[in-house]
Short mmCIF file of C-alpha atoms in Angstrom, two decimals:
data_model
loop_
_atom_site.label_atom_id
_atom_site.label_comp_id
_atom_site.label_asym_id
_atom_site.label_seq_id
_atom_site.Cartn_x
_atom_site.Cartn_y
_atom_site.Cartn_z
CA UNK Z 9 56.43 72.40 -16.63
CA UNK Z 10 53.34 71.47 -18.63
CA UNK Z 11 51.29 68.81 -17.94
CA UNK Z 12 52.22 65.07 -19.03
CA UNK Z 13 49.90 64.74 -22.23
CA UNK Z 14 48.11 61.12 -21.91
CA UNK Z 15 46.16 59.34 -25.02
CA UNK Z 16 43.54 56.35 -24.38
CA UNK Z 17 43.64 54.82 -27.14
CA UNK Z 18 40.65 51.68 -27.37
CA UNK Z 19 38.71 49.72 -29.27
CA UNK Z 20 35.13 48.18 -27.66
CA UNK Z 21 32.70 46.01 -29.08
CA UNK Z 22 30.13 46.00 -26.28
CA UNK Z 23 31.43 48.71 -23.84
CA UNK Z 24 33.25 46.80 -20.67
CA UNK Z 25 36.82 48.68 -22.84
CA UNK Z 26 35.19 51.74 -23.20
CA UNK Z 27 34.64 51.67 -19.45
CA UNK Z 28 37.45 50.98 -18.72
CA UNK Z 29 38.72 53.79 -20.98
CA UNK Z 30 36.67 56.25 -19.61
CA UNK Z 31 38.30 55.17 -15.47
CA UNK Z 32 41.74 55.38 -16.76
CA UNK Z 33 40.89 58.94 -18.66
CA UNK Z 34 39.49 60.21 -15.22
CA UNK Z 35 42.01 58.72 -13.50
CA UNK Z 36 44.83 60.31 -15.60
CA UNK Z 37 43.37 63.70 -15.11
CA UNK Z 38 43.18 63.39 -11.19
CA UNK Z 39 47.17 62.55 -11.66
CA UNK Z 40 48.05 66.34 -13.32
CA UNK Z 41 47.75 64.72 -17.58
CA UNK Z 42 46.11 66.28 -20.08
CA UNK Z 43 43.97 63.39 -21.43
CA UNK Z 44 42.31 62.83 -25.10
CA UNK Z 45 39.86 59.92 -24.89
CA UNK Z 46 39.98 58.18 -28.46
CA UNK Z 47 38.48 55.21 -30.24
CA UNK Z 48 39.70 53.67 -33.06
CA UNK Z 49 36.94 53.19 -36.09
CA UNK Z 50 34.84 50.31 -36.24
CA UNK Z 51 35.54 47.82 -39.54
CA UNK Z 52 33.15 45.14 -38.27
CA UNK Z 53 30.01 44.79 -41.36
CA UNK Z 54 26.51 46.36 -40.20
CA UNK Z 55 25.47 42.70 -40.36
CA UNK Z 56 28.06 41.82 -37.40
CA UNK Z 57 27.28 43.92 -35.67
CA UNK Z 58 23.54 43.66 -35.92
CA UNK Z 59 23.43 40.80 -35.14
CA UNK Z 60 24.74 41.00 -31.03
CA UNK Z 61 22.34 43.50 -29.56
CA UNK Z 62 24.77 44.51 -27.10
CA UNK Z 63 27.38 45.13 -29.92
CA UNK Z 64 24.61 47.44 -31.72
CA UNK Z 65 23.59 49.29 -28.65
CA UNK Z 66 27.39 50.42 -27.70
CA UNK Z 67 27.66 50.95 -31.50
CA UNK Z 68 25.04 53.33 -31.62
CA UNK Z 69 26.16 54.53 -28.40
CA UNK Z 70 29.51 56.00 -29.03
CA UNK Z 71 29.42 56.72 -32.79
CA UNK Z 72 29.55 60.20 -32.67
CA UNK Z 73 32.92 59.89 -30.13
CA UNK Z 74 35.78 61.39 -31.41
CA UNK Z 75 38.31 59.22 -33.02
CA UNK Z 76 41.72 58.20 -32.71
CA UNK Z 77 44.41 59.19 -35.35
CA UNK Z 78 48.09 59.73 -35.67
CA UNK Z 79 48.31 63.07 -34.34
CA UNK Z 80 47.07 61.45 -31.26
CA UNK Z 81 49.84 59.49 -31.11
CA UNK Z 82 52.46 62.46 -31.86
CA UNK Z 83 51.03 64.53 -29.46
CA UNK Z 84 51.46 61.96 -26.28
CA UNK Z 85 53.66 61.52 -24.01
CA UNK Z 86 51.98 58.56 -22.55
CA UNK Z 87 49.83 55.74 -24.54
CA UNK Z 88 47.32 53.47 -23.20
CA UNK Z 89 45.74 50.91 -25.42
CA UNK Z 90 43.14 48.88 -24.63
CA UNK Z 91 41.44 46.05 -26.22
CA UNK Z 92 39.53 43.24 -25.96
CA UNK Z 93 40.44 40.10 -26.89
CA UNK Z 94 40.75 38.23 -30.28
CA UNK Z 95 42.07 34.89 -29.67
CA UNK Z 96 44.83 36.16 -27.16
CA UNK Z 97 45.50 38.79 -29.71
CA UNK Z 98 44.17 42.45 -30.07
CA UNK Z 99 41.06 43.23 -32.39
CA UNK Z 100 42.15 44.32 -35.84
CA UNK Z 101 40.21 47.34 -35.56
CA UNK Z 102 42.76 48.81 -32.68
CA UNK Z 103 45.74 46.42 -34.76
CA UNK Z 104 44.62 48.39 -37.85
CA UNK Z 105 45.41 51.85 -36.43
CA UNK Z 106 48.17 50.81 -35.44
CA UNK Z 107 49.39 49.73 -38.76
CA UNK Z 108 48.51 53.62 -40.44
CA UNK Z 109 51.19 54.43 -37.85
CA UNK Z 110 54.04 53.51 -40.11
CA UNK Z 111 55.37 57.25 -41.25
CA UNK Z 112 55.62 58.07 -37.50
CA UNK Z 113 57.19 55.13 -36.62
CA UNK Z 114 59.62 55.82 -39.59
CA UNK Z 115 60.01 59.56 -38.63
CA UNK Z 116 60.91 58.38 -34.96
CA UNK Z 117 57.61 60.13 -33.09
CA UNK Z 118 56.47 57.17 -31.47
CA UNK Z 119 59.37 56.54 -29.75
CA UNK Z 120 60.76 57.22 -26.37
CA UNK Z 121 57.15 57.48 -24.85
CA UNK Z 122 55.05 55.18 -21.79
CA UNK Z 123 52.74 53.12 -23.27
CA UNK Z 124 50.53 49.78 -21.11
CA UNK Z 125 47.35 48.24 -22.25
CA UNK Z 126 44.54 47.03 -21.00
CA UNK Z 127 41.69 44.25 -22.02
CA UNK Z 128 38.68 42.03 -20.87
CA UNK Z 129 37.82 38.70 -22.09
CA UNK Z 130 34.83 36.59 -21.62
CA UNK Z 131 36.73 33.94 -18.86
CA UNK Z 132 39.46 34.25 -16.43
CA UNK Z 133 42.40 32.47 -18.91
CA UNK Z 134 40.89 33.71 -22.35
CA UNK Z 135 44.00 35.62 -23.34
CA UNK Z 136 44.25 38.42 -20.33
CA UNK Z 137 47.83 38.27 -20.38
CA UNK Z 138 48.27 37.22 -24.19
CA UNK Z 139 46.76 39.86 -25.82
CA UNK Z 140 48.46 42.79 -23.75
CA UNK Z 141 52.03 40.88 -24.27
CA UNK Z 142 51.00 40.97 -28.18
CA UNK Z 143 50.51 44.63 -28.22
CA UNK Z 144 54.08 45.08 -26.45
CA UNK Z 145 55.77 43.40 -29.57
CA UNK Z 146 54.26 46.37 -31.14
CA UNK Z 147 55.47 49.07 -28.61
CA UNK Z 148 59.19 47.58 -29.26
CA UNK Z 149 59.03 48.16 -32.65
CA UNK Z 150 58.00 51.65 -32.17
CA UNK Z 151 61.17 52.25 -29.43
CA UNK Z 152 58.71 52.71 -26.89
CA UNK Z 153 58.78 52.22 -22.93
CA UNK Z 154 56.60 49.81 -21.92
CA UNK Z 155 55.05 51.02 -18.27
CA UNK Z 156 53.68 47.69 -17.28
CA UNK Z 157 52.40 47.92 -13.28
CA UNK Z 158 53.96 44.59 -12.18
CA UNK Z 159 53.46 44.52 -8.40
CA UNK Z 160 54.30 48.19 -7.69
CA UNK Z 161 51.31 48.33 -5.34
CA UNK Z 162 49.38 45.86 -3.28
CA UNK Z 163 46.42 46.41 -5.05
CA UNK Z 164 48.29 44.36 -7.99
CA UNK Z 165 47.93 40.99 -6.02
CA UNK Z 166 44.32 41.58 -6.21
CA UNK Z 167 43.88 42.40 -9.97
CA UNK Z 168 46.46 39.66 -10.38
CA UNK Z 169 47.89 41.07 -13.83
CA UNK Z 170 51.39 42.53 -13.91
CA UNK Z 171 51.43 42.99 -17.25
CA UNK Z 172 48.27 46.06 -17.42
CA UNK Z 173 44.87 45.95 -16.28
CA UNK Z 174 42.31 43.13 -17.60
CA UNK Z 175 38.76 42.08 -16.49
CA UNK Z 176 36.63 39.11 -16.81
CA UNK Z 177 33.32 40.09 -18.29
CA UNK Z 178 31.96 36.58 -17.47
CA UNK Z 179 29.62 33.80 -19.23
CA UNK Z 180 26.91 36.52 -20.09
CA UNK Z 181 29.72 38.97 -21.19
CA UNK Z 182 28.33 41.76 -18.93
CA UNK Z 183 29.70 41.28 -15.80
CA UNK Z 184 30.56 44.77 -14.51
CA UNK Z 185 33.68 46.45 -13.58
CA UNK Z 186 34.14 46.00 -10.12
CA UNK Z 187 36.63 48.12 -7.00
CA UNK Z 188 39.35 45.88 -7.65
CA UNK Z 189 39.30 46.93 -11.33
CA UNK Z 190 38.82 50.43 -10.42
CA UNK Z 191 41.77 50.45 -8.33
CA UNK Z 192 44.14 48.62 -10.76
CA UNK Z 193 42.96 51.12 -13.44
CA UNK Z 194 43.56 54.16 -11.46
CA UNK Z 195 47.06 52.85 -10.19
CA UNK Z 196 47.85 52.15 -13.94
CA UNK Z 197 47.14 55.50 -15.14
CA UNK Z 198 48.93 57.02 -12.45
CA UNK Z 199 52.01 55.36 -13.11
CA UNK Z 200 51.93 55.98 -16.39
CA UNK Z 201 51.63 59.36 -15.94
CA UNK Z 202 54.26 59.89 -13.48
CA UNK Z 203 56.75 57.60 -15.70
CA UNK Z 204 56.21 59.86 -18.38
CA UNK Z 205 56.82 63.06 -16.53
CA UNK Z 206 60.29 61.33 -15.70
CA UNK Z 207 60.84 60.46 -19.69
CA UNK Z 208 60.32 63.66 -20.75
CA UNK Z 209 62.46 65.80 -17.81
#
């Protein structure tokens, strides 16, 4: 059987998403998937974004990263999308992908896949579990499974979010990824994975 085909799906201002993108990618690949790595395009104005060094830095950063489109989405059998978050809601630049997805969603080709999400936010209740309940509403509408982690491992009591993965990037908004993240990344991506092997048997 060929491999479970896994999209990452993300949109990062200042890079603690894009991390986390980049752990769940690895970790994917470790489980047996066969991983594309995508970010959705920036709408932000140069001015925004010049204006928060850190915001400019990743931007310059990752420009030349390839970017996410529909095919992406076709081709899956496994979504993660990740965020960060916009008064407990997704960014519109991920929420604007999402809404070029309607001739899929119409044709049925989002449907009947795993999809979870995953987020920071600047302090501990700033819309961790909000904005990754928000993005489900989305994954109903498309007749998706939603592959949240719950407490399916120890490890969950630690990271503390049933719902995906989230971190707290802290006052300074550049408090690193830490183990506990790590491990709630890698046990997300593995489920995922495995879930989607089981849709698509």
């Amino acid at each position: 059987m060929a491999n479970v085909k896994l999209a990452v799906i993300y949109y990062s201002a200042t890079g603690t998403v894009h991390n986390m993108a980049e752990r769940l990618a690895q970790a994917g690949e470790k489980a047996g998937a066969e991983v594309r790595l995508r970010q959705v395009s920036e709408l932000a104005p140069k001015e925004a974004i010049a204006s928060n060094a850190a915001w400019s830095q990743h931007f310059d950063q990752t420009k030349d990263e390839p970017r996410a489109a529909a095919d992406d989405m076709v081709w899956a059998d496994a979504v993660l999308f990740g965020s960060p978050t916009r008064y407990g809601n997704i960014a519109s630049q991920l929420k604007q992908f999402i809404d070029t997805l309607g001739p899929q969603w119409q044709q049925g080709l989002l449907a009947n896949k795993a999809y979870a999400g995953f987020t920071s936010t600047m302090t501990a209740h700033g819309g961790q579990e909000s904005t990754i309940l928000a993005l489900y509403n989305t994954i109903y509408h498309f007749g998706g499974v939603v592959v949240a982690p719950g407490y399916t491992d120890p490890l969950k009591f630690a990271d503390g979010n049933p719902y995906g993965v989230s971190h707290v990037t802290g006052g300074s908004n550049d408090a690193p990824l830490t183990d506990v993240q790590f491990a709630a990344l890698d046990h997300l991506a593995q489920r995922i994975v495995s879930i989607a092997g089981k849709l698509r048997d």
